[in-house]
Amino acid sequence: MLPETLDLATIRAAYASGKCTPTELITALYPRFIAAGDIFLYLSPLDELLVRCAKLESQAEAQRGSLWGVPFGIKDNIDIVTMPTTAACPAFSYMPEGNAPAIDALLAEGGIAVGKTNMDQFAAGLVGTRTPSLKCPRSPFDARFISGGSSSGSAAAVGQGLLCFALGTDTAGSGRVPAGLCGCVGLKATVGSVSTVGVVPACASLDCLTVFTCNVADGVEVMRVMQSGSAGKQDVWRRPPPALAPSAMPPTAGFRFGVPSREHLDWSSPGGEALASVCAAEFDAAIARLEAVGGQCVPVDFSPLMEVAAMLYGTSFVAERYSGIRAFLEKGKPFTAAVTAGKGVGECQTAVVADERLLPVTRHIISGTGKFTAADVYDHLALMAVLRANALDELSRVDLLLVPTALTHWTVAEVAEEECAATPSWSRNAKLGRFTNFVNLLDMCGIAIPSGLVSYDAATLSEGASDSERRRAAHLAATGPTSVTLPFGVTLLTKAWRDEWLWGIATKFEALAGLKCGPMGHGVTPPAVNVTAAGEASAK
């Protein structure tokens, strides 16, 4: 019998009662995996998974780990020896010689790795549409909307109820934004608390391994297992936690939290004022909920945080994106041709904009590093020191930040409109990162949690409706119902190494919100839609 939900408690209860075995669970789920062709870039053959199940079932109960028989997915920039790693770039594909330490830890506890999940190419994106596969992962609530990225397939798999948990990565929000758009939990621990050996680097100094789960408790349990994995001296980005006295932690009641000011809460979107007002009301409800669990809302100026966030992609820091896959990029024909022609270093790096092994939007982002010099890097490091000091001074006023996980939901067609142009642009992607880009730069940990629902009817247009509102209304009308219901999520953020304290606050918030994972957990029935109509095919 297939468990009604795939959270840890339900799976364990099904196994303990004898109603289900790992073999029966995987056999029942496998047709769903195949049907969800947009979720996986690689799906293990059923017979291989059943061999794993049989091995687990042969273990004596005393030998069974905490994740015994639990199915999970792995973002396709994380290594596991039995599956290719592509980072959503077929030309980059390789077979790993070893597992990422976090994978080893999860397998040792009895987890069943079912496949590699779809993602934005080289983890460069927050939209989830930057994939070479024919279909991109979509919102479990309404397939016309994006699932978010770059960990798009992982969040969508958990939101759809296909997996108990799935791994993602987070450099600028990729472990949080997809959770918010798919109605699940996304846990991003302190930078360096989980080994990133065996992870294709996006920005190696900022990268984090993350997990998407049905609830906070599952996320905490899986994260603790992941943190136990180690690569020893290879773990050059790993950091030991400091010795903190209990008094160094904020109080569990009477803690102070800050929220973005109205000037930074830009709810504008093709949903118009109708959707903006619903989003604003949901965020106000989240503030009240955090106050109800013991928090005190105090004024915080988010401007210094926004200045830090702008550094990630607006300065020479983007060069770390290039550095992470440099060997691959510099074997490409555009780069080698530029070298042969005697071009300068910057010109050679800029030449990768023509590298057809990458998606156009990915090349445009990464090739931007060519305009910066080594001196620029040091100038920007000095500027970051000033901006970080200003931001940390402002953060000293509070114990916690409460922010919307994402300010809006875009449709796949709306993202394609920008990113499939002859010269791609990505303002819609950038808006998704409003409250995520500064987090790792300021050494913070965070957790994204479902908080509410936003519903509106796109057909109800005001007399002064914008062109983008009218285009969305027409698109929705051509592909299904014009009324939409989507999840609204928030993220709790705090200083590094306060993870355990943060998870405790998140658990209380989750209980008050009363929401479970995905559409079913939010009481929503996804509409029947035609995702290939009205120009959506242009997304590929």
Coordinates of C-alpha atoms in Angstrom, one line a residue:
M1 CA 0.0 0.0 0.0
L2 CA 1.4 3.4 -1.0
P3 CA 1.5 5.9 2.0
E4 CA -0.8 8.9 1.6
T5 CA 2.1 11.3 2.1
L6 CA 5.9 10.7 1.8
D7 CA 7.1 12.4 5.0
L8 CA 9.4 10.4 7.2
A9 CA 6.9 9.7 9.9
T10 CA 4.3 8.3 7.5
I11 CA 6.9 6.1 5.6
R12 CA 8.2 4.8 8.9
A13 CA 4.7 4.0 10.1
A14 CA 3.9 2.2 6.9
Y15 CA 7.0 0.1 7.2
A16 CA 6.5 -0.6 10.9
S17 CA 2.9 -1.8 10.4
G18 CA 3.8 -4.1 7.6
K19 CA 1.5 -2.3 5.2
C20 CA 4.4 -1.5 2.9
T21 CA 8.0 -2.5 2.2
P22 CA 10.7 -0.6 0.4
T23 CA 10.3 -2.8 -2.7
E24 CA 6.5 -2.2 -2.7
L25 CA 7.0 1.6 -2.2
I26 CA 9.5 2.0 -5.1
T27 CA 7.5 -0.3 -7.4
A28 CA 4.4 1.8 -6.8
L29 CA 6.2 5.1 -7.2
Y30 CA 8.2 4.2 -10.3
P31 CA 5.4 4.8 -12.8
R32 CA 5.0 8.3 -11.3
F33 CA 8.7 8.9 -11.7
I34 CA 8.5 8.0 -15.4
A35 CA 5.4 10.2 -15.9
A36 CA 7.2 13.2 -14.4
G37 CA 9.6 13.5 -17.3
D38 CA 10.4 17.1 -16.5
I39 CA 11.6 16.2 -13.0
F40 CA 14.6 13.9 -13.6
L41 CA 17.6 14.3 -15.9
Y42 CA 18.5 10.7 -14.9
L43 CA 16.3 8.1 -13.4
S44 CA 17.8 4.8 -12.1
P45 CA 16.4 1.7 -13.8
L46 CA 13.8 0.0 -11.7
D47 CA 15.8 -3.2 -11.4
E48 CA 18.7 -1.4 -9.9
L49 CA 16.4 0.3 -7.3
L50 CA 14.9 -3.1 -6.5
V51 CA 18.3 -4.6 -5.8
R52 CA 18.9 -1.7 -3.4
C53 CA 15.5 -2.4 -1.7
A54 CA 16.3 -6.1 -1.4
K55 CA 19.6 -5.4 0.2
L56 CA 17.9 -3.1 2.8
E57 CA 15.2 -5.6 3.5
S58 CA 17.8 -8.3 4.2
Q59 CA 19.2 -6.2 7.1
A60 CA 18.3 -7.0 10.6
E61 CA 16.2 -4.4 12.2
A62 CA 19.0 -3.4 14.6
Q63 CA 21.2 -2.6 11.5
R64 CA 18.7 -0.4 9.8
G65 CA 19.5 3.3 9.6
S66 CA 17.3 6.3 10.3
L67 CA 16.5 6.7 6.6
W68 CA 15.9 3.0 5.9
G69 CA 13.9 2.6 2.7
V70 CA 13.3 6.4 2.2
P71 CA 13.4 7.5 -1.5
F72 CA 15.2 10.7 -2.3
G73 CA 16.5 12.7 -5.3
I74 CA 19.8 14.4 -6.0
K75 CA 20.3 17.6 -7.9
D76 CA 22.3 16.9 -11.0
N77 CA 25.4 18.9 -9.8
I78 CA 26.0 16.5 -6.9
D79 CA 28.1 13.3 -7.4
I80 CA 26.9 9.8 -6.9
V81 CA 28.9 7.0 -8.5
T82 CA 26.0 5.2 -10.1
M83 CA 24.7 8.2 -12.0
P84 CA 26.2 10.7 -14.5
T85 CA 26.7 14.3 -13.3
T86 CA 25.8 16.8 -16.0
A87 CA 24.9 20.1 -14.2
A88 CA 22.2 20.3 -16.9
C89 CA 24.8 20.6 -19.6
P90 CA 25.1 17.3 -21.7
A91 CA 28.6 18.3 -23.0
F92 CA 29.9 18.5 -19.4
S93 CA 28.6 15.0 -18.4
Y94 CA 31.0 12.7 -16.5
M95 CA 30.7 9.6 -14.3
P96 CA 31.9 10.4 -10.8
E97 CA 34.6 8.2 -9.2
G98 CA 33.2 8.8 -5.8
N99 CA 30.1 10.0 -3.9
A100 CA 29.7 13.4 -2.3
P101 CA 30.2 12.9 1.5
A102 CA 26.6 13.9 2.1
I103 CA 25.4 11.2 -0.3
D104 CA 27.6 8.6 1.5
A105 CA 26.0 9.6 4.8
L106 CA 22.4 9.4 3.5
L107 CA 23.1 6.0 1.9
A108 CA 24.7 4.7 5.1
E109 CA 21.4 5.6 6.9
G110 CA 19.4 3.5 4.4
G111 CA 18.2 6.1 1.9
I112 CA 17.3 5.1 -1.6
A113 CA 18.7 7.5 -4.3
V114 CA 16.3 7.2 -7.2
G115 CA 17.7 9.7 -9.7
K116 CA 19.3 13.1 -10.6
T117 CA 16.9 16.0 -10.7
N118 CA 16.6 18.7 -13.3
M119 CA 18.1 22.1 -12.6
D120 CA 19.1 25.5 -14.1
Q121 CA 22.3 24.9 -16.0
F122 CA 25.4 25.1 -13.8
A123 CA 23.1 26.3 -11.1
A124 CA 23.0 29.7 -12.7
G125 CA 19.4 30.8 -12.2
L126 CA 16.4 31.1 -9.9
V127 CA 13.7 30.4 -12.5
G128 CA 14.1 26.7 -13.2
T129 CA 13.6 27.0 -16.9
R130 CA 17.3 27.1 -17.9
T131 CA 17.6 23.5 -18.7
P132 CA 18.4 21.7 -22.0
S133 CA 15.7 19.1 -21.4
L134 CA 12.6 19.3 -23.6
K135 CA 10.5 20.1 -20.5
C136 CA 11.3 22.2 -17.5
P137 CA 10.0 21.4 -14.0
R138 CA 6.8 23.4 -13.2
S139 CA 4.8 24.4 -10.2
P140 CA 2.9 21.5 -8.6
F141 CA 0.1 24.0 -8.0
D142 CA -0.4 25.2 -11.6
A143 CA 1.8 23.8 -14.4
R144 CA 1.8 27.1 -16.3
F145 CA 4.0 28.6 -13.6
I146 CA 7.7 28.0 -12.8
S147 CA 8.9 25.8 -10.0
G148 CA 11.9 28.1 -9.4
G149 CA 15.5 27.3 -9.6
S150 CA 18.2 26.4 -9.8
S151 CA 17.1 23.3 -7.7
S152 CA 13.9 23.1 -9.8
G153 CA 13.5 19.4 -10.1
S154 CA 14.2 18.7 -6.4
A155 CA 11.7 21.1 -5.1
A156 CA 9.0 20.1 -7.6
A157 CA 9.6 16.4 -6.8
V158 CA 8.9 17.0 -3.1
G159 CA 6.0 19.4 -3.8
Q160 CA 4.4 16.9 -6.1
G161 CA 4.7 14.1 -3.5
L162 CA 7.1 12.0 -5.6
L163 CA 9.9 11.9 -3.0
C164 CA 10.3 12.2 0.7
F165 CA 13.2 14.6 0.3
A166 CA 15.6 15.9 -2.4
L167 CA 18.9 17.6 -2.3
G168 CA 19.6 21.0 -3.8
T169 CA 22.3 23.6 -3.7
D170 CA 22.2 27.2 -2.7
T171 CA 24.6 30.0 -3.7
A172 CA 22.2 32.8 -4.2
G173 CA 18.8 31.4 -3.2
S174 CA 18.5 28.1 -5.1
G175 CA 17.6 26.1 -1.9
R176 CA 15.0 28.6 -0.9
V177 CA 13.2 30.1 -3.9
P178 CA 12.0 26.7 -5.3
A179 CA 10.7 25.7 -1.9
G180 CA 8.6 28.8 -1.8
L181 CA 7.2 28.3 -5.3
C182 CA 6.5 24.6 -4.8
G183 CA 5.0 24.8 -1.3
C184 CA 7.6 22.7 0.6
V185 CA 10.3 23.4 3.1
G186 CA 13.8 24.4 2.0
L187 CA 16.6 24.2 4.5
K188 CA 19.9 26.0 3.9
A189 CA 22.3 25.6 6.8
T190 CA 25.3 27.7 7.7
V191 CA 27.9 28.0 4.8
G192 CA 30.6 25.3 5.4
S193 CA 28.6 23.1 7.7
V194 CA 28.0 20.5 5.0
S195 CA 30.8 19.2 2.8
T196 CA 30.7 20.5 -0.7
V197 CA 33.2 18.0 -2.0
G198 CA 31.6 16.3 -5.0
V199 CA 29.5 19.3 -5.9
V200 CA 30.0 21.1 -9.2
P201 CA 31.0 24.6 -8.1
A202 CA 28.8 27.6 -8.8
C203 CA 30.7 29.9 -6.5
A204 CA 32.8 27.6 -4.4
S205 CA 33.3 30.0 -1.5
L206 CA 29.5 30.5 -1.1
D207 CA 28.0 27.1 -2.2
C208 CA 25.8 25.1 0.2
L209 CA 24.2 21.7 0.0
T210 CA 20.5 22.0 0.9
V211 CA 17.5 19.8 1.3
F212 CA 13.8 20.1 0.4
T213 CA 11.3 18.2 2.6
C214 CA 7.7 17.9 3.5
N215 CA 8.1 19.6 6.8
V216 CA 10.6 21.3 9.1
A217 CA 11.3 18.2 11.3
D218 CA 12.2 16.1 8.2
G219 CA 14.5 18.8 7.0
V220 CA 16.3 19.1 10.3
E221 CA 16.8 15.3 10.5
V222 CA 18.1 14.9 7.0
M223 CA 20.4 18.0 7.3
R224 CA 22.0 16.5 10.4
V225 CA 22.7 13.3 8.5
M226 CA 24.2 15.4 5.7
Q227 CA 26.4 17.3 8.1
S228 CA 27.9 14.1 9.4
G229 CA 29.5 13.3 6.0
S230 CA 33.2 14.3 5.7
A231 CA 35.9 14.3 3.1
G232 CA 38.7 14.9 5.5
K233 CA 41.5 17.1 4.2
Q234 CA 39.7 17.5 0.8
D235 CA 37.0 19.6 2.7
V236 CA 38.8 22.9 2.1
W237 CA 35.6 24.9 2.4
R238 CA 34.3 23.1 5.5
R239 CA 34.2 25.1 8.7
P240 CA 34.0 23.7 12.3
P241 CA 31.3 25.3 14.4
P242 CA 32.5 27.7 17.0
A243 CA 32.2 26.9 20.7
L244 CA 29.1 28.9 21.6
A245 CA 27.8 29.2 25.1
P246 CA 24.0 28.7 25.5
S247 CA 23.7 32.3 26.5
A248 CA 25.0 33.3 23.0
M249 CA 21.8 32.1 21.5
P250 CA 18.8 34.4 21.2
P251 CA 15.8 33.8 23.4
T252 CA 13.1 31.5 22.2
A253 CA 10.5 34.1 23.3
G254 CA 11.0 37.8 23.1
F255 CA 13.4 37.6 20.2
R256 CA 13.6 40.6 17.9
F257 CA 12.9 40.2 14.2
G258 CA 13.1 42.6 11.2
V259 CA 11.1 42.7 8.0
P260 CA 11.7 44.6 4.7
S261 CA 10.2 48.1 4.5
R262 CA 7.5 48.8 2.1
E263 CA 9.9 50.3 -0.4
H264 CA 11.6 46.9 -0.8
L265 CA 8.4 44.9 -0.8
D266 CA 7.7 45.3 -4.5
W267 CA 4.8 43.0 -5.1
S268 CA 4.3 44.3 -8.7
S269 CA 3.9 41.6 -11.3
P270 CA 1.7 40.7 -14.3
G271 CA -0.8 39.7 -11.7
G272 CA -1.5 43.4 -11.1
E273 CA -2.9 45.1 -8.0
A274 CA -5.3 42.2 -7.3
L275 CA -2.4 39.8 -6.8
A276 CA -0.2 42.4 -5.1
S277 CA -2.7 43.1 -2.4
V278 CA -3.2 39.4 -1.6
C279 CA 0.6 38.9 -1.3
A280 CA 0.9 41.9 1.0
A281 CA -1.9 40.6 3.2
E282 CA -0.2 37.2 3.3
F283 CA 3.1 38.7 4.4
D284 CA 1.3 40.7 7.1
A285 CA -0.3 37.5 8.3
A286 CA 3.2 35.9 8.5
I287 CA 4.4 38.8 10.6
A288 CA 1.5 38.3 13.0
R289 CA 2.3 34.6 13.1
L290 CA 5.9 35.2 14.0
E291 CA 4.8 37.6 16.8
A292 CA 2.5 34.9 18.0
V293 CA 5.4 32.5 18.5
G294 CA 7.2 35.0 20.6
G295 CA 8.8 37.5 18.3
Q296 CA 8.9 41.3 18.5
C297 CA 9.0 43.1 15.2
V298 CA 11.5 46.0 15.1
P299 CA 12.4 48.4 12.4
V300 CA 15.4 47.4 10.2
D301 CA 16.8 49.2 7.2
F302 CA 17.3 46.7 4.4
S303 CA 19.2 49.1 2.1
P304 CA 22.6 47.9 3.3
L305 CA 21.5 44.3 2.6
M306 CA 20.4 45.2 -0.9
E307 CA 23.8 46.8 -1.6
V308 CA 25.5 43.6 -0.5
A309 CA 23.1 41.6 -2.7
A310 CA 24.0 43.7 -5.8
M311 CA 27.6 42.7 -5.4
L312 CA 27.0 39.1 -6.3
Y313 CA 26.3 39.5 -10.0
G314 CA 27.0 43.2 -10.5
T315 CA 30.7 43.1 -9.8
S316 CA 33.8 41.0 -10.5
F317 CA 32.5 38.5 -8.0
V318 CA 30.7 36.9 -11.0
A319 CA 34.2 35.6 -12.0
E320 CA 33.8 32.8 -9.4
R321 CA 31.1 31.4 -11.7
Y322 CA 33.6 31.3 -14.5
S323 CA 36.3 29.9 -12.3
G324 CA 34.2 27.0 -11.2
I325 CA 33.9 25.5 -14.7
R326 CA 37.0 27.2 -16.2
A327 CA 38.6 24.0 -17.5
F328 CA 35.4 23.1 -19.4
L329 CA 34.8 26.6 -20.8
E330 CA 38.4 27.0 -22.0
K331 CA 38.1 23.8 -24.1
G332 CA 35.3 25.3 -26.1
K333 CA 35.8 26.4 -29.7
P334 CA 35.0 30.1 -29.1
F335 CA 37.6 30.4 -26.3
T336 CA 40.3 28.4 -28.2
A337 CA 39.6 30.4 -31.4
A338 CA 40.1 33.7 -29.4
V339 CA 43.4 32.4 -28.0
T340 CA 44.6 31.4 -31.4
A341 CA 43.7 34.9 -32.7
G342 CA 45.9 36.4 -30.0
K343 CA 43.0 38.0 -28.0
G344 CA 43.6 39.3 -24.5
V345 CA 42.5 37.3 -21.4
G346 CA 39.3 39.3 -21.0
E347 CA 38.4 39.0 -24.7
C348 CA 38.9 35.2 -24.5
Q349 CA 36.6 35.0 -21.5
T350 CA 34.0 37.2 -23.2
A351 CA 34.2 34.9 -26.3
V352 CA 32.4 32.1 -24.4
V353 CA 29.2 34.0 -25.1
A354 CA 29.3 32.1 -28.4
D355 CA 29.9 28.7 -26.8
E356 CA 26.9 26.6 -28.1
R357 CA 27.5 23.8 -25.5
L358 CA 25.8 26.2 -23.0
L359 CA 22.3 27.6 -23.2
P360 CA 22.3 31.2 -24.4
V361 CA 21.3 32.8 -21.1
T362 CA 24.0 30.8 -19.2
R363 CA 26.7 31.9 -21.6
H364 CA 25.6 35.6 -21.4
I365 CA 25.8 35.4 -17.6
I366 CA 29.2 33.7 -17.4
S367 CA 30.8 35.5 -20.2
G368 CA 30.2 38.8 -18.3
T369 CA 33.3 38.1 -16.3
G370 CA 35.5 39.1 -19.2
K371 CA 35.0 42.8 -18.6
F372 CA 36.7 42.7 -15.2
T373 CA 40.3 42.8 -14.2
A374 CA 42.2 41.3 -11.3
A375 CA 42.4 44.9 -9.8
D376 CA 38.6 45.1 -10.0
V377 CA 38.4 42.0 -7.8
Y378 CA 40.4 43.7 -5.1
D379 CA 38.5 46.9 -5.5
H380 CA 35.3 45.0 -5.0
L381 CA 36.6 43.0 -2.1
A382 CA 37.4 46.3 -0.4
L383 CA 33.9 47.7 -1.2
M384 CA 32.3 44.5 0.1
A385 CA 34.2 44.9 3.4
V386 CA 32.5 48.3 3.8
L387 CA 29.1 47.2 2.7
R388 CA 29.3 44.1 4.9
A389 CA 30.2 46.1 8.0
N390 CA 27.2 48.4 7.3
A391 CA 24.9 45.5 6.9
L392 CA 26.1 43.6 10.0
D393 CA 25.6 46.8 12.0
E394 CA 22.0 46.9 10.9
L395 CA 21.5 43.2 11.6
S396 CA 22.8 43.6 15.1
R397 CA 19.5 45.2 15.9
V398 CA 17.6 41.9 15.5
D399 CA 17.9 38.2 16.1
L400 CA 16.1 37.1 13.0
L401 CA 14.9 38.4 9.6
L402 CA 11.5 37.5 8.1
V403 CA 11.3 37.9 4.4
P404 CA 9.1 36.7 1.5
T405 CA 10.8 33.7 -0.1
A406 CA 9.9 35.2 -3.5
L407 CA 8.0 38.3 -4.3
T408 CA 5.9 36.8 -7.1
H409 CA 5.3 33.7 -9.3
W410 CA 6.2 34.0 -13.0
T411 CA 4.7 31.8 -15.7
V412 CA 7.1 29.7 -17.9
A413 CA 6.0 31.9 -20.8
E414 CA 6.9 35.1 -19.0
V415 CA 10.4 33.9 -18.3
A416 CA 10.8 32.7 -21.9
E417 CA 9.7 36.1 -23.1
E418 CA 12.9 37.6 -21.6
E419 CA 15.4 34.8 -21.7
C420 CA 14.7 33.4 -25.2
A421 CA 15.2 36.7 -26.8
A422 CA 18.2 37.1 -29.3
T423 CA 20.0 38.9 -26.4
P424 CA 18.6 37.4 -23.2
S425 CA 17.8 39.5 -20.2
W426 CA 16.8 38.3 -16.8
S427 CA 15.1 41.0 -14.7
R428 CA 12.4 38.4 -13.7
N429 CA 15.0 36.1 -12.4
A430 CA 16.7 39.0 -10.5
K431 CA 13.4 39.8 -8.8
L432 CA 13.2 36.3 -7.4
G433 CA 16.6 36.9 -5.7
R434 CA 15.6 40.1 -4.0
F435 CA 15.8 38.6 -0.5
T436 CA 18.2 35.7 -1.2
N437 CA 21.4 37.1 -2.8
F438 CA 22.8 38.7 0.3
V439 CA 22.4 35.7 2.6
N440 CA 25.6 33.7 1.9
L441 CA 27.6 36.8 1.4
L442 CA 26.7 37.8 5.0
D443 CA 27.2 34.3 6.4
M444 CA 23.6 33.6 7.4
C445 CA 21.6 30.4 7.6
G446 CA 18.0 30.2 6.6
I447 CA 14.9 28.1 6.2
A448 CA 12.0 28.6 3.7
I449 CA 8.5 27.5 5.0
P450 CA 5.0 27.5 3.5
S451 CA 3.0 30.3 5.0
G452 CA -0.2 30.8 3.0
L453 CA -1.9 30.9 -0.4
V454 CA -2.5 33.6 -2.9
S455 CA -5.5 33.4 -5.2
Y456 CA -6.7 35.8 -7.8
D457 CA -8.5 35.9 -11.2
A458 CA -6.4 37.3 -14.0
A459 CA -9.5 38.0 -16.1
T460 CA -10.5 40.7 -13.6
L461 CA -8.6 43.6 -15.2
S462 CA -8.8 47.2 -14.1
E463 CA -9.3 49.9 -16.7
G464 CA -5.6 50.9 -16.5
A465 CA -4.2 47.3 -16.6
S466 CA -0.7 47.1 -18.0
D467 CA 0.3 45.3 -21.1
S468 CA 1.9 42.6 -19.1
E469 CA -1.3 42.0 -17.1
R470 CA -3.3 41.7 -20.3
R471 CA -0.8 39.3 -21.8
R472 CA -0.9 37.1 -18.7
A473 CA -4.7 37.2 -18.7
A474 CA -4.8 36.1 -22.4
H475 CA -2.2 33.4 -21.8
L476 CA -4.0 31.9 -18.9
A477 CA -7.4 32.1 -20.7
A478 CA -5.8 30.2 -23.7
T479 CA -4.3 27.5 -21.5
G480 CA -6.8 26.8 -18.7
P481 CA -8.7 28.7 -16.0
T482 CA -7.9 32.4 -15.5
S483 CA -8.2 32.0 -11.7
V484 CA -5.0 30.7 -10.1
T485 CA -4.1 29.6 -6.6
L486 CA -0.4 29.5 -5.7
P487 CA 1.6 29.0 -2.5
F488 CA 3.0 31.9 -0.5
G489 CA 6.2 31.2 1.4
V490 CA 8.4 33.0 3.8
T491 CA 12.1 32.6 4.8
L492 CA 13.6 32.9 8.3
L493 CA 17.2 34.1 8.3
T494 CA 19.7 34.5 11.1
K495 CA 23.5 34.6 11.8
A496 CA 25.7 31.6 11.0
W497 CA 25.7 28.7 13.5
R498 CA 22.4 29.6 15.0
D499 CA 20.8 26.8 12.9
E500 CA 19.4 24.8 15.7
W501 CA 17.8 27.8 17.3
L502 CA 16.3 28.9 13.9
W503 CA 14.9 25.4 13.3
G504 CA 13.1 25.6 16.6
I505 CA 11.4 28.9 15.7
A506 CA 10.6 27.5 12.2
T507 CA 8.9 24.5 13.8
K508 CA 6.6 26.8 15.9
F509 CA 5.8 29.0 12.9
E510 CA 5.0 25.9 10.8
A511 CA 2.6 24.6 13.4
L512 CA 0.7 28.0 13.5
A513 CA 0.5 28.1 9.7
G514 CA -1.1 24.7 9.6
L515 CA 0.1 23.9 6.1
K516 CA 1.6 20.7 4.8
C517 CA 3.5 20.0 1.7
G518 CA 2.4 20.7 -1.9
P519 CA -1.0 21.3 -3.3
M520 CA -2.6 18.5 -1.3
G521 CA -1.1 19.8 1.9
H522 CA -2.4 23.3 1.1
G523 CA -5.9 22.0 0.2
V524 CA -5.5 22.9 -3.5
T525 CA -6.5 20.9 -6.6
P526 CA -4.1 21.7 -9.5
P527 CA -6.1 22.8 -12.6
A528 CA -6.0 20.9 -15.9
V529 CA -4.0 23.1 -18.2
N530 CA -2.4 23.0 -21.7
V531 CA 1.2 24.0 -21.1
T532 CA 2.1 23.9 -24.8
A533 CA -0.5 26.4 -26.0
A534 CA -0.2 30.1 -26.5
G535 CA 3.5 30.4 -27.1
E536 CA 4.9 28.3 -24.2
A537 CA 6.7 26.1 -26.7
S538 CA 9.0 29.1 -27.2
A539 CA 10.5 28.4 -23.8
K540 CA 12.6 25.7 -25.6

